[in-house]
Every structure is written in structure tokens, then in C-alpha cells.
Short mmCIF file of C-alpha atoms in Angstrom, two decimals:
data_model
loop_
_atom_site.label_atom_id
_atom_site.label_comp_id
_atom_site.label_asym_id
_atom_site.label_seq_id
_atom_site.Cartn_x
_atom_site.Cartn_y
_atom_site.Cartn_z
CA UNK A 1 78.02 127.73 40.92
CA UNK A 2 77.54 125.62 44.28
CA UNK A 3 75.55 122.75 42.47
CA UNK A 4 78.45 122.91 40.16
CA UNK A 5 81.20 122.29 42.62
CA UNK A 6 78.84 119.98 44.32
CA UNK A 7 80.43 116.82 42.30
CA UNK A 8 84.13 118.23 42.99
CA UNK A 9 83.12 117.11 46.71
CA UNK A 10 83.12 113.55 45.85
CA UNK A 11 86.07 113.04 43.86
CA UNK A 12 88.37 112.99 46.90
CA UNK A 13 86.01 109.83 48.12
CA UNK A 14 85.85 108.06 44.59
CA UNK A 15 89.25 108.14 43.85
CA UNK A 16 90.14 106.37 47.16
CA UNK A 17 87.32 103.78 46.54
CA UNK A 18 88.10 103.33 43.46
CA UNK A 19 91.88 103.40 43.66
CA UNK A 20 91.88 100.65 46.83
CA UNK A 21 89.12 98.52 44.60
CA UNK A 22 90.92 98.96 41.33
CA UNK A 23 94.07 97.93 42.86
CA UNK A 24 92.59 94.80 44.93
CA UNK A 25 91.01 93.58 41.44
CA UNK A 26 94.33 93.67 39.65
CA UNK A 27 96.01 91.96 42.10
CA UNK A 28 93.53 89.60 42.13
CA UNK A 29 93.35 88.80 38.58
CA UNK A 30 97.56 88.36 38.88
CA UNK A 31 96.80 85.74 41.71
CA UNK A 32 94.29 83.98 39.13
CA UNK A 33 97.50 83.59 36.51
CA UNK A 34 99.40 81.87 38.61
CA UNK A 35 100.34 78.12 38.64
CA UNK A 36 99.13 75.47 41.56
CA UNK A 37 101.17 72.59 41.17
CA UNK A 38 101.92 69.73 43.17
CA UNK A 39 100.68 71.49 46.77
CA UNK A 40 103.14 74.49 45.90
CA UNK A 41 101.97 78.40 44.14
CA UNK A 42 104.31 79.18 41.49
CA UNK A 43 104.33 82.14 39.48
CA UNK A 44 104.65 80.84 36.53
CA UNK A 45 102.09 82.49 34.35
CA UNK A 46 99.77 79.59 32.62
CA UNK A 47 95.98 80.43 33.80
CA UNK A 48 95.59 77.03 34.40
CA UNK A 49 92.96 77.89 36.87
CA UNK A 50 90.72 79.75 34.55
CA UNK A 51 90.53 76.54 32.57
CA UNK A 52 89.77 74.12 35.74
CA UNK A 53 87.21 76.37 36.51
CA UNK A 54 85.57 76.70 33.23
CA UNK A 55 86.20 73.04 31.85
CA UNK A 56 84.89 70.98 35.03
CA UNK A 57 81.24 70.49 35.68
CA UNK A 58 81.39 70.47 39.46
CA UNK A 59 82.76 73.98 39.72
CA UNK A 60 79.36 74.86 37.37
CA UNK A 61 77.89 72.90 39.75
CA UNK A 62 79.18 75.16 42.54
CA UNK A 63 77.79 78.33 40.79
CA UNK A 64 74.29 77.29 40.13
CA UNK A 65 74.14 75.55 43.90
CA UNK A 66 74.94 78.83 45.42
CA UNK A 67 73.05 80.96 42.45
CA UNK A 68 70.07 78.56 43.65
CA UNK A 69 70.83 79.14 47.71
CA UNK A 70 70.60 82.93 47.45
CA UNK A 71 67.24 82.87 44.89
CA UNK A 72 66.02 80.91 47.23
CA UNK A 73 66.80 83.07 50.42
CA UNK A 74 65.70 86.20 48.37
CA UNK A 75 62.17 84.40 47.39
CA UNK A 76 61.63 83.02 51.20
CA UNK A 77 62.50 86.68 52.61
CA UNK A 78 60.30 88.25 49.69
CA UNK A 79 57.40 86.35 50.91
CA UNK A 80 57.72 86.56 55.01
CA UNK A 81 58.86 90.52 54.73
CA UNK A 82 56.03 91.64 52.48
CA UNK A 83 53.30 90.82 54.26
CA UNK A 84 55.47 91.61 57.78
CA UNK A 85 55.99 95.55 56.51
CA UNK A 86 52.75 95.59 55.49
CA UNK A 87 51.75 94.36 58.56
CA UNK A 88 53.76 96.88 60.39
CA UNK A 89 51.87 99.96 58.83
CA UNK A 90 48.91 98.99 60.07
CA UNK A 91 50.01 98.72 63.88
CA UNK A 92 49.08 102.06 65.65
CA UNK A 93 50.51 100.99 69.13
CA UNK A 94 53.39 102.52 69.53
CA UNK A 95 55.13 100.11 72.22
CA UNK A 96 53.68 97.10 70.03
CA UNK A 97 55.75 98.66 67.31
CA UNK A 98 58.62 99.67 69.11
CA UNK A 99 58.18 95.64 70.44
CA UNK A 100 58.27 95.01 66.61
CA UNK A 101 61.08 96.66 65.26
CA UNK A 102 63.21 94.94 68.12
CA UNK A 103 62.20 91.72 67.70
CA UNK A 104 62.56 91.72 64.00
CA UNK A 105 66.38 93.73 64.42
CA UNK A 106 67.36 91.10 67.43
CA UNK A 107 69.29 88.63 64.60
CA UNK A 108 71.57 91.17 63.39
CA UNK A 109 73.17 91.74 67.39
CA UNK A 110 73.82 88.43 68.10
CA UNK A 111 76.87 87.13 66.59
CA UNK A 112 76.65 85.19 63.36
CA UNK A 113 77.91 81.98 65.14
CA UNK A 114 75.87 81.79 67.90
CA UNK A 115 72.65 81.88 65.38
CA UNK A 116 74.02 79.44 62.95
CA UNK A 117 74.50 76.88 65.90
CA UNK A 118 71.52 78.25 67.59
CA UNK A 119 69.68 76.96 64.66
CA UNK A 120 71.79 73.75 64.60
CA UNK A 121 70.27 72.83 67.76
CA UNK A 122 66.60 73.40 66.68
CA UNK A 123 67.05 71.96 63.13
CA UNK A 124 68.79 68.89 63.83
CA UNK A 125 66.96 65.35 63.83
CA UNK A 126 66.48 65.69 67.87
CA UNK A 127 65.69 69.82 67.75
CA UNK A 128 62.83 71.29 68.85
CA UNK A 129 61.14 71.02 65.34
CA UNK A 130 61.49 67.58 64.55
CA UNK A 131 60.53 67.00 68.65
CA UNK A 132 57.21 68.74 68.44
CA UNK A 133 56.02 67.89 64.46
CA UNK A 134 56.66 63.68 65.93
CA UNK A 135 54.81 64.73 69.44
CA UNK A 136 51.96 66.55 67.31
CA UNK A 137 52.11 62.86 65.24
CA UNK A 138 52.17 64.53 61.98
CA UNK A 139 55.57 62.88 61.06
CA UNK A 140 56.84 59.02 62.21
CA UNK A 141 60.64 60.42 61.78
CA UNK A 142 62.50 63.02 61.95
CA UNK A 143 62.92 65.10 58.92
CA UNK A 144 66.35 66.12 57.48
CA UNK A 145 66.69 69.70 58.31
CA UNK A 146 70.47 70.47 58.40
CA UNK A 147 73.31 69.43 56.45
CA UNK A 148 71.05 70.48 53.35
CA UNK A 149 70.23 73.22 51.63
CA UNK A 150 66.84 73.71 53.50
CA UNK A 151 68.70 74.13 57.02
CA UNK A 152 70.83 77.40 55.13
CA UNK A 153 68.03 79.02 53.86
CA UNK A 154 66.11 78.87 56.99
CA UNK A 155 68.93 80.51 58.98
CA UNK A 156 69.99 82.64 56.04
CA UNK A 157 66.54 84.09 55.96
CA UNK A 158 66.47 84.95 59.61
CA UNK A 159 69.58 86.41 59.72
CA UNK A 160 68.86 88.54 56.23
CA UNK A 161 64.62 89.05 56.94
CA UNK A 162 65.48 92.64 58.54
CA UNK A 163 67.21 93.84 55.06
CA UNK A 164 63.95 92.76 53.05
CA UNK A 165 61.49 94.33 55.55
CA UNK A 166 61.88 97.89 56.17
CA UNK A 167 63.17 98.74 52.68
CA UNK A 168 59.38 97.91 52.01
CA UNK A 169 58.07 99.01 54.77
CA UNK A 170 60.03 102.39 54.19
CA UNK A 171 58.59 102.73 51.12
CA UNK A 172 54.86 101.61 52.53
CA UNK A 173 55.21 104.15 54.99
CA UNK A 174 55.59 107.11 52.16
CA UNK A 175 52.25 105.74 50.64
CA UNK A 176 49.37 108.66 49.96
CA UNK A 177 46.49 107.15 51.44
CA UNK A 178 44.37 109.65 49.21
CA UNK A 179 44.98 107.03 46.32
CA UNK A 180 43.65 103.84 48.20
CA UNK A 181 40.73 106.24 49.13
CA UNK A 182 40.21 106.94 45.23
CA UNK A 183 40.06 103.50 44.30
CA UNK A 184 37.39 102.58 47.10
CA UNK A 185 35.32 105.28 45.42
CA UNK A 186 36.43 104.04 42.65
CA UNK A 187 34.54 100.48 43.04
CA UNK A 188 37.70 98.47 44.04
CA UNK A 189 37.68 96.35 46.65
CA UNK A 190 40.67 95.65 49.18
CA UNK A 191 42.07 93.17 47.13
CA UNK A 192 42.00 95.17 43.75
CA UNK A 193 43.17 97.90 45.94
CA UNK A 194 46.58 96.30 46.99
CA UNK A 195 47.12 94.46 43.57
CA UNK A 196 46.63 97.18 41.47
CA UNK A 197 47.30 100.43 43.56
CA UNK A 198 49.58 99.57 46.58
CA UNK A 199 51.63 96.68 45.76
CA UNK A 200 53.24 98.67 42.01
CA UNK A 201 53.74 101.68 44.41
CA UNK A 202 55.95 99.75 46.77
CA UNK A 203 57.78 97.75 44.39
CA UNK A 204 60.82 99.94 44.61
CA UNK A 205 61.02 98.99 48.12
CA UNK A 206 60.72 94.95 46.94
CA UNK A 207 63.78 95.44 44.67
CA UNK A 208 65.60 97.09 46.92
CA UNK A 209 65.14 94.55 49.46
CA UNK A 210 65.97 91.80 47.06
CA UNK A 211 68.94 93.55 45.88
CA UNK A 212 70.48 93.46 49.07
CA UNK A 213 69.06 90.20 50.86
CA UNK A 214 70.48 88.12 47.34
CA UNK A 215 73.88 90.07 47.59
CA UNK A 216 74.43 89.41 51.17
CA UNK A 217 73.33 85.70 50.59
CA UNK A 218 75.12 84.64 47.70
CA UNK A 219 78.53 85.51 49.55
CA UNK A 220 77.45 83.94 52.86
CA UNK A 221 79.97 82.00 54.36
CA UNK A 222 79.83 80.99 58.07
CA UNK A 223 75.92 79.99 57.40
CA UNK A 224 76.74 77.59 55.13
CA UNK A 225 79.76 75.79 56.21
CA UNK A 226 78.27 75.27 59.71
CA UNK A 227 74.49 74.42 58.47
CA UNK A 228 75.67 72.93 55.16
CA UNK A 229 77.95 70.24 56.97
CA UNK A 230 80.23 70.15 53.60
CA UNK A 231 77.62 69.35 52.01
CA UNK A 232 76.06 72.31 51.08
CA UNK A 233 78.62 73.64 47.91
CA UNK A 234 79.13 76.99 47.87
CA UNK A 235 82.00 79.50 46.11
CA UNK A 236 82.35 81.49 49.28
CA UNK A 237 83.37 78.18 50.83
CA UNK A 238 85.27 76.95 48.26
CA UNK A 239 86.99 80.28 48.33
CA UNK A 240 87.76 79.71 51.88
CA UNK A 241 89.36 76.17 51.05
CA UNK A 242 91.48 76.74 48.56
CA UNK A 243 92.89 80.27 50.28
CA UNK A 244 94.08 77.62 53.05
CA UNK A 245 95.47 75.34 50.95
CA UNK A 246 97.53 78.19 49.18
CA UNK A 247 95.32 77.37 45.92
CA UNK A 248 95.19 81.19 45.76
CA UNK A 249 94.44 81.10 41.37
CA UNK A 250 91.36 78.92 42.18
CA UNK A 251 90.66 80.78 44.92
CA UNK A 252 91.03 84.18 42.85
CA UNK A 253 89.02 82.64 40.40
CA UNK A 254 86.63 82.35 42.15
CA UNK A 255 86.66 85.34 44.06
CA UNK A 256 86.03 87.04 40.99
CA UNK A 257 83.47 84.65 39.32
CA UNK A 258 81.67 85.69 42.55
CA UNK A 259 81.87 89.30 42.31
CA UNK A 260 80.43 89.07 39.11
CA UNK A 261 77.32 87.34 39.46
CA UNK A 262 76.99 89.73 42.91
CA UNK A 263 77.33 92.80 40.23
CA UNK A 264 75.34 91.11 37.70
CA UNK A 265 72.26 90.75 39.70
CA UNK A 266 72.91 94.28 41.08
CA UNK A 267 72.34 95.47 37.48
CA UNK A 268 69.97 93.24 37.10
CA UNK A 269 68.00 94.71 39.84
CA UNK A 270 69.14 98.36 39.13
CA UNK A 271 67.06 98.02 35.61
CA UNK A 272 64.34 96.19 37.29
CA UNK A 273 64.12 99.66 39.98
CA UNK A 274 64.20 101.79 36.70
CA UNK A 275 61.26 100.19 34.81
CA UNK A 276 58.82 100.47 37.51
#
């Protein structure tokens, strides 16, 4: 009877969720029918801004540009966080840890701003980076870190690494060292013992680190527009743009166009979990 009423607890919860999302999608989609013409919203119904969207190359240009920013983020994180968690598991000092886990959580309490110009400073042609890669003589010039998409990834995977790490590392930490034991006796060696035993048993933890490091990125904003100099074209910034210039149908365009490439690679993912 009690795992029976068990569901009955959440409805109170979903039905607000869903009630404030369902209603902030429809009004949404009614911004999205109306008419931006001549500097001035009119709501006269024509969907004109579906059609801009969908009809001109640069907005497709927009969505693969930021579809290609927050691959690349997830990819970059996937690569430094892996071998990081794994790292992790095999520290046994517990202030080194400790030392660690605040180092690697010390992005998320500084404010946004102060990173992204924090890395401004370091990036740009006279930064620290540039400074010591000419002083070390292995470039003549400086090398075009900011205002690119190189520049956002760099801060975006800083700011995001924490959200690919310990999802691993949570799942490295729930490993049965019995099996790595059984496939030394086995014959395997350390490599065939990661590749083959430990790396499929802490996939789970991979996708659910690239779940949420690709969600977070692909609706980055301050990143971006700071980093990016204009010139990195994104729809959260484009979003931003046309909310100030009272283009609210583009804007709710692309608001939604958003949401749905955030949910589609959330499902993508969510089959990706279930097949491992």
C-alpha cells in the first residue's frame, strides 16, 4: 500500500513544474507569432520569424557554431576529467585530496565575470600565455587566443570541468576492485585492465558528465559574449540581442530552437546511459 501511494507524493511537485513550464512554453510560442516590423512588436499574427529563422543561412550558421562550441567543451572536459577522477581514486592522502576537491570546486565560487575577464587577461595577445610561449621562444608572435572560439572553450571548460569530474569519479569510486583483481589473474595487463574492465564500468559516469557539461555549455551566455568579442555567434547571445531590441518572435524563436537541441541531446544521452 505505501509503495503505492509513494507516486501520489510527487504529483503535488509535477503539477507545479509542469504547470509553470507548460505555461512559460505557450507563452513563448505566442511571442514567436508575433510580427517585428519596422523597430516596433505588433501582434499581428504572421510567424514571420519562424521563416527568418528557417530560410536564412546565418541563423543555421548560429546553430551549428554554438552546436560546435558546446561538442567541443564536452570533448575538452571529457578528456581533462577522465583521467583527473581517475586520478583522484588513486590519492590515499587525505589532505592532498581534500587539497583536490577544493582546487578543482574553486571556479564554481567565484563569480562568472570575474573568471571570464580573469581569463581575458591571461588569453589576450599580451597575457601570461602568449608572454611565456614568446619568452620560452617557441612562438615569434603572439597567438590569437580570445575573440575566437578557442578563448570560450578554454574558459568554458574551466568553469564546467567540476560537472564532468566527480560524476566519474562517483562512479569510479563504487568500482569492485575484486574484478580488476580477476583480470590480473586473468593475464591482463593494466592497460587491458582499464580498456576492457574499468573504463565500460564507469561509462555511466562519462555520460552523465557529458550530459550536463554540453547542456550547461550550449546555453552559456556571459562566457561567450565577453571571450567571443561579437565574434563568437551564439543563440544564447543572439537571444540576448534581440530581447533588447524588443525582437521578442526572433528571440522566442530562438529560445525554443535552443531548448530543443538542449532536450535533444538529453535524450540523446539518456539512450546512450541505457545501452551501456
Amino acid at each position: 500500500m505505501q509503495t503505492r501511494r509513494s507516486p501520489l507524493l510527487l504529483l503535488p511537485a509535477f503539477a507545479i513544474t509542469a504547470g509553470v513550464f507548460g505555461s512559460a512554453m505557450l507563452l513563448l510560442f505566442s511571442y514567436s507569432a508575433y510580427t517585428f516590423r519596422d523597430g516596433q512588436l505588433t501582434e499581428e499574427v504572421s510567424f514571420l520569424a519562424w521563416q527568418k529563422f528557417f530560410t536564412e543561412s546565418f541563423y543555421w550558421g548560429v546553430v551549428g557554431n554554438t552546436l560546435q562550441l558546446a561538442l567541443g567543451v564536452t570533448a575538452v572536459a571529457l578528456l581533462i576529467g577522465y583521467p583527473t577522477a581517475y586520478a583522484l581514486t588513486k590519492v590515499r592522502s587525505q589532505k592532498l585530496l581534500v587539497a583536490a576537491y577544493i582546487i578543482i570546486f574553486s571556479p564554481l565560487l567565484v563569480s562568472v565575470v570575474v573568471r571570464v575577464y580573469g581569463w581575458l587577461l591571461i588569453l589576450s595577445d599580451t597575457g601570461v600565455v602568449n608572454q611565456a610561449l614568446m619568452g620560452l621562444g617557441l612562438i615569434d608572435e603572439p597567438i590569437r587566443l580570445i575573440f575566437n572560439n578557442n578563448g570560450v572553450i578554454i574558459a568554458l571548460v574551466h568553469i564546467l570541468l567540476p560537472f564532468m569530474i566527480f560524476p566519474i569519479l562517483s562512479v569510479l569510486l563504487q568500482f569492485d576492485h575484486a574484478q580488476r583483481e580477476a583480470a590480473n589473474d586473468l593475464g591482463a595487463n593494466r592497460l587491458q585492465t582499464f580498456l576492457r574492465v574499468v573504463l565500460p564500468m564507469s561509462l555511466p559516469g562519462v555520460v552523465a558528465g557529458a550530459q550536463i557539461v554540453f547542456t550547461l555549455a550550449i546555453s552559456a551566455f556571459v562566457t561567450p559574449a565577453i571571450l567571443g568579442g561579437g565574434k563568437v555567434q551564439v543563440l544564447s547571445r543572439h537571444i540576448w540581442f534581440n530581447v533588447v531590441d524588443v525582437n521578442w518572435p526572433l528571440a522566442a524563436v530562438e529560445a525554443i530552437v535552443l531548448l530543443v537541441l538542449a532536450l535533444g541531446a538529453l535524450a540523446i544521452f539518456d539512450l546512450a546511459a541505457r545501452s551501456l
